[in-house]
Coordinates of C-alpha atoms in Angstrom, one line a residue:
M169 CA 31.1 20.7 2.6
K170 CA 32.0 19.5 -1.2
M171 CA 29.9 17.1 -3.1
K172 CA 32.0 13.9 -4.3
K173 CA 33.0 14.0 -7.8
S174 CA 31.4 10.4 -8.0
N175 CA 28.0 12.0 -6.7
I176 CA 28.1 14.7 -9.1
E177 CA 28.7 12.4 -11.9
H178 CA 25.6 10.1 -10.9
I179 CA 23.6 13.4 -10.7
F180 CA 24.6 14.6 -13.9
F181 CA 23.5 11.2 -15.7
A182 CA 20.1 11.1 -13.9
F183 CA 19.6 15.0 -14.7
V184 CA 20.5 14.7 -18.4
S185 CA 18.0 11.6 -18.7
F186 CA 15.4 13.4 -17.2
T187 CA 15.6 16.3 -19.2
F188 CA 15.8 14.5 -22.6
F189 CA 12.3 12.3 -21.4
C190 CA 10.6 15.6 -20.6
I191 CA 11.5 17.1 -24.3
I192 CA 10.5 13.9 -25.7
F193 CA 7.4 13.7 -23.9
Y194 CA 6.5 17.3 -24.6
V195 CA 7.2 17.0 -28.2
K196 CA 5.3 13.7 -28.3
Q197 CA 2.2 14.9 -26.3
P198 CA 1.4 12.5 -23.6
F199 CA -2.1 11.4 -23.4
W200 CA -4.7 10.1 -20.6
G201 CA -5.8 6.4 -21.1
L202 CA -2.7 4.5 -20.6
M203 CA -3.4 1.0 -18.8
D204 CA -5.0 1.9 -15.5
D205 CA -5.1 6.0 -15.8
A206 CA -8.9 5.9 -15.4
T207 CA -9.1 3.9 -12.1
S208 CA -6.0 5.3 -10.9
I209 CA -7.2 8.9 -11.2
K210 CA -10.4 8.1 -9.7
L211 CA -8.5 6.4 -6.7
A212 CA -6.3 9.3 -6.3
L213 CA -9.2 11.9 -6.3
E214 CA -11.2 9.7 -3.6
F215 CA -8.1 9.4 -1.5
S216 CA -7.9 13.4 -1.6
S217 CA -11.5 13.6 -0.2
D218 CA -11.0 10.7 2.8
P219 CA -7.7 8.9 2.7
F220 CA -8.3 6.4 5.3
V221 CA -11.5 5.1 4.0
T222 CA -10.3 5.1 0.6
T223 CA -7.3 3.0 1.5
K224 CA -9.4 0.9 3.5
K225 CA -11.7 0.2 0.6
W226 CA -8.8 -0.4 -1.8
L227 CA -7.3 -3.1 0.6
S228 CA -10.4 -4.9 1.0
Q229 CA -10.9 -5.0 -2.6
N230 CA -7.5 -5.6 -3.6
N231 CA -6.4 -8.2 -1.1
V232 CA -9.3 -10.5 -2.4
N233 CA -7.1 -11.0 -5.6
G234 CA -4.0 -12.1 -3.3
M235 CA -2.3 -8.9 -3.3
F236 CA -1.2 -6.6 -0.4
R237 CA -0.3 -3.1 -1.4
P238 CA -1.3 -1.0 1.4
F239 CA 0.6 2.3 -0.1
F240 CA -1.3 2.0 -3.6
A241 CA -3.9 4.6 -3.0
L242 CA -1.4 7.0 -1.5
Q243 CA 0.9 6.3 -4.5
Q244 CA -1.6 7.2 -6.8
F245 CA -2.7 10.2 -5.0
I246 CA 1.0 11.4 -5.2
Q247 CA 1.5 10.4 -8.8
Y248 CA -1.6 12.2 -9.9
Y249 CA -1.7 15.2 -7.7
F250 CA -1.3 17.6 -10.6
Y251 CA -3.9 15.8 -12.8
E252 CA -5.7 18.0 -15.2
F253 CA -7.7 16.7 -17.9
D254 CA -6.6 19.1 -20.8
N255 CA -3.0 19.2 -19.4
P256 CA -1.3 15.9 -18.6
Y257 CA 2.3 17.3 -18.7
P258 CA 2.9 17.8 -15.1
T259 CA 1.8 14.3 -14.1
F260 CA 4.0 12.7 -16.7
F261 CA 7.0 15.1 -15.6
L262 CA 6.7 14.2 -12.2
N263 CA 6.7 10.6 -12.9
I264 CA 9.6 10.8 -15.2
F265 CA 11.1 12.7 -12.1
I266 CA 10.4 9.6 -9.7
V267 CA 11.6 7.2 -12.1
M268 CA 14.8 9.0 -12.7
T269 CA 15.4 9.4 -8.6
S270 CA 14.8 5.6 -8.3
I271 CA 17.3 5.0 -11.3
Y272 CA 19.9 7.5 -9.6
L273 CA 19.5 6.1 -6.1
F274 CA 20.1 2.6 -7.4
S275 CA 23.1 3.6 -9.5
N276 CA 24.7 5.8 -6.8
I277 CA 24.5 2.4 -4.5
F278 CA 25.7 -0.2 -6.9
V279 CA 27.1 1.4 -9.9
K280 CA 30.7 2.8 -10.1
V281 CA 31.2 5.7 -12.1
K282 CA 33.2 4.2 -14.6
D283 CA 30.0 1.9 -15.4
L284 CA 27.6 4.4 -15.7
Y285 CA 27.3 4.4 -19.5
I286 CA 26.8 0.9 -19.5
F287 CA 24.2 0.9 -16.8
Y288 CA 22.3 3.8 -18.4
S289 CA 22.8 2.0 -21.7
V290 CA 21.2 -1.3 -20.0
I291 CA 18.6 0.7 -18.4
F292 CA 17.2 2.5 -21.6
L293 CA 17.6 -0.7 -23.7
W294 CA 15.3 -2.3 -21.4
P295 CA 11.8 -2.1 -22.9
Y296 CA 10.1 -2.2 -19.1
T297 CA 11.9 1.0 -18.3
Y298 CA 9.6 2.9 -20.8
D299 CA 6.6 1.0 -19.3
W300 CA 7.6 3.0 -16.0
L301 CA 7.9 6.4 -17.8
L302 CA 4.5 5.9 -19.6
M303 CA 2.5 4.6 -16.7
P304 CA 2.5 6.6 -13.7
T305 CA 0.5 3.8 -11.8
L306 CA 3.4 1.3 -11.9
N307 CA 5.0 1.2 -8.2
E308 CA 8.0 -0.9 -8.7
K309 CA 10.0 2.6 -8.6
W310 CA 8.6 3.7 -5.4
G311 CA 9.7 0.1 -4.0
L312 CA 13.3 0.8 -5.7
I313 CA 13.4 4.2 -3.9
F314 CA 12.7 2.9 -0.5
L315 CA 15.0 -0.2 -1.0
C316 CA 18.0 2.4 -2.0
L317 CA 17.0 4.7 0.9
G318 CA 16.8 2.0 3.3
L319 CA 20.4 0.5 2.5
S320 CA 21.8 4.3 2.8
L321 CA 20.2 4.5 6.4
K322 CA 22.3 4.1 9.2
N323 CA 19.6 3.7 12.0
K324 CA 18.8 0.1 12.3
Y325 CA 15.3 0.4 12.8
L326 CA 14.4 2.4 10.1
K327 CA 16.7 0.1 7.6
F328 CA 14.5 -2.8 8.9
L329 CA 11.2 -0.8 8.4
F330 CA 12.2 0.5 4.7
G331 CA 12.8 -3.5 4.1
V332 CA 9.5 -4.3 4.7
I333 CA 8.0 -1.2 2.8
S334 CA 10.0 -1.8 -0.2
V335 CA 8.3 -5.1 -0.7
L336 CA 5.1 -4.2 0.4
F337 CA 5.1 -1.6 -2.6
K338 CA 5.5 -4.2 -4.8
L339 CA 6.2 -7.9 -4.2
N340 CA 8.9 -8.4 -7.4
L341 CA 11.3 -6.0 -5.4
I342 CA 12.1 -9.2 -3.9
I343 CA 14.4 -10.3 -6.7
L344 CA 16.9 -7.3 -5.7
F345 CA 17.1 -9.6 -2.1
P346 CA 20.5 -11.0 -3.0
L347 CA 22.0 -7.3 -3.9
A348 CA 20.8 -5.8 -0.6
W349 CA 22.2 -9.1 1.3
Y350 CA 25.5 -8.6 -0.3
L351 CA 25.8 -5.0 0.2
E352 CA 24.9 -5.2 4.0
K353 CA 27.5 -8.4 4.5
S354 CA 30.1 -6.5 2.6
K355 CA 29.6 -3.3 4.5
T356 CA 28.2 -3.6 8.0
N357 CA 27.7 -7.7 8.3
N358 CA 24.4 -6.7 9.7
F359 CA 21.2 -7.6 7.9
Y360 CA 18.6 -5.4 9.1
F361 CA 17.4 -4.2 5.8
S362 CA 17.6 -7.6 4.5
F363 CA 15.6 -9.2 7.3
G364 CA 12.8 -6.4 6.7
M365 CA 12.8 -7.5 3.1
L366 CA 11.7 -11.0 4.4
L367 CA 9.4 -10.0 6.6
G368 CA 7.6 -7.9 4.0
L369 CA 7.7 -11.2 1.7
S370 CA 6.1 -13.2 4.3
V371 CA 3.3 -10.4 4.7
Q372 CA 2.8 -10.8 0.9
T373 CA 3.0 -14.6 1.0
F374 CA 0.1 -14.4 3.6
F375 CA -2.2 -12.8 1.4
F376 CA -1.7 -14.8 -1.7

């Protein structure tokens, strides 16, 4: 089965960007100590020892601040899986891969091939993109991955579930609700994913 030319071009842009940023990070030599590195590394190590107790502890502490992020401890465990004090490269290269995966999935759904140059220019001119690359702790990229995967699924129950999960990863993913709603309306006229996002928003609102 041949891969569509449009898919190849989307992959090409993501791969070139991934390679470019890996080279930049290798040359510039990333280091620990940005934003939440210390606390998230500690959380990741605790999760590796006892994931259920660590998640429960995280939720009990985090919910007090009006946030509900049930997957945060798991995310930090994945992000810092290759953590070594003297070798930050694997952690940052993995983070670059996750960031570029989220951008690729989004572009593959919402961006036409002829607009890829414009899309990537906007993405890399947007300062917050570099926060994603520099700070593995940030979880918007995971929410974006689940949003794009959910919109690509056929099973209505999984679509609904992924809609909920995307917003539970990060509340501000709800700003993409109009895009999700429009895509479902134009393709299937079924709104399972969108309703999942609304349920996720309701859960988040409950903890505010």
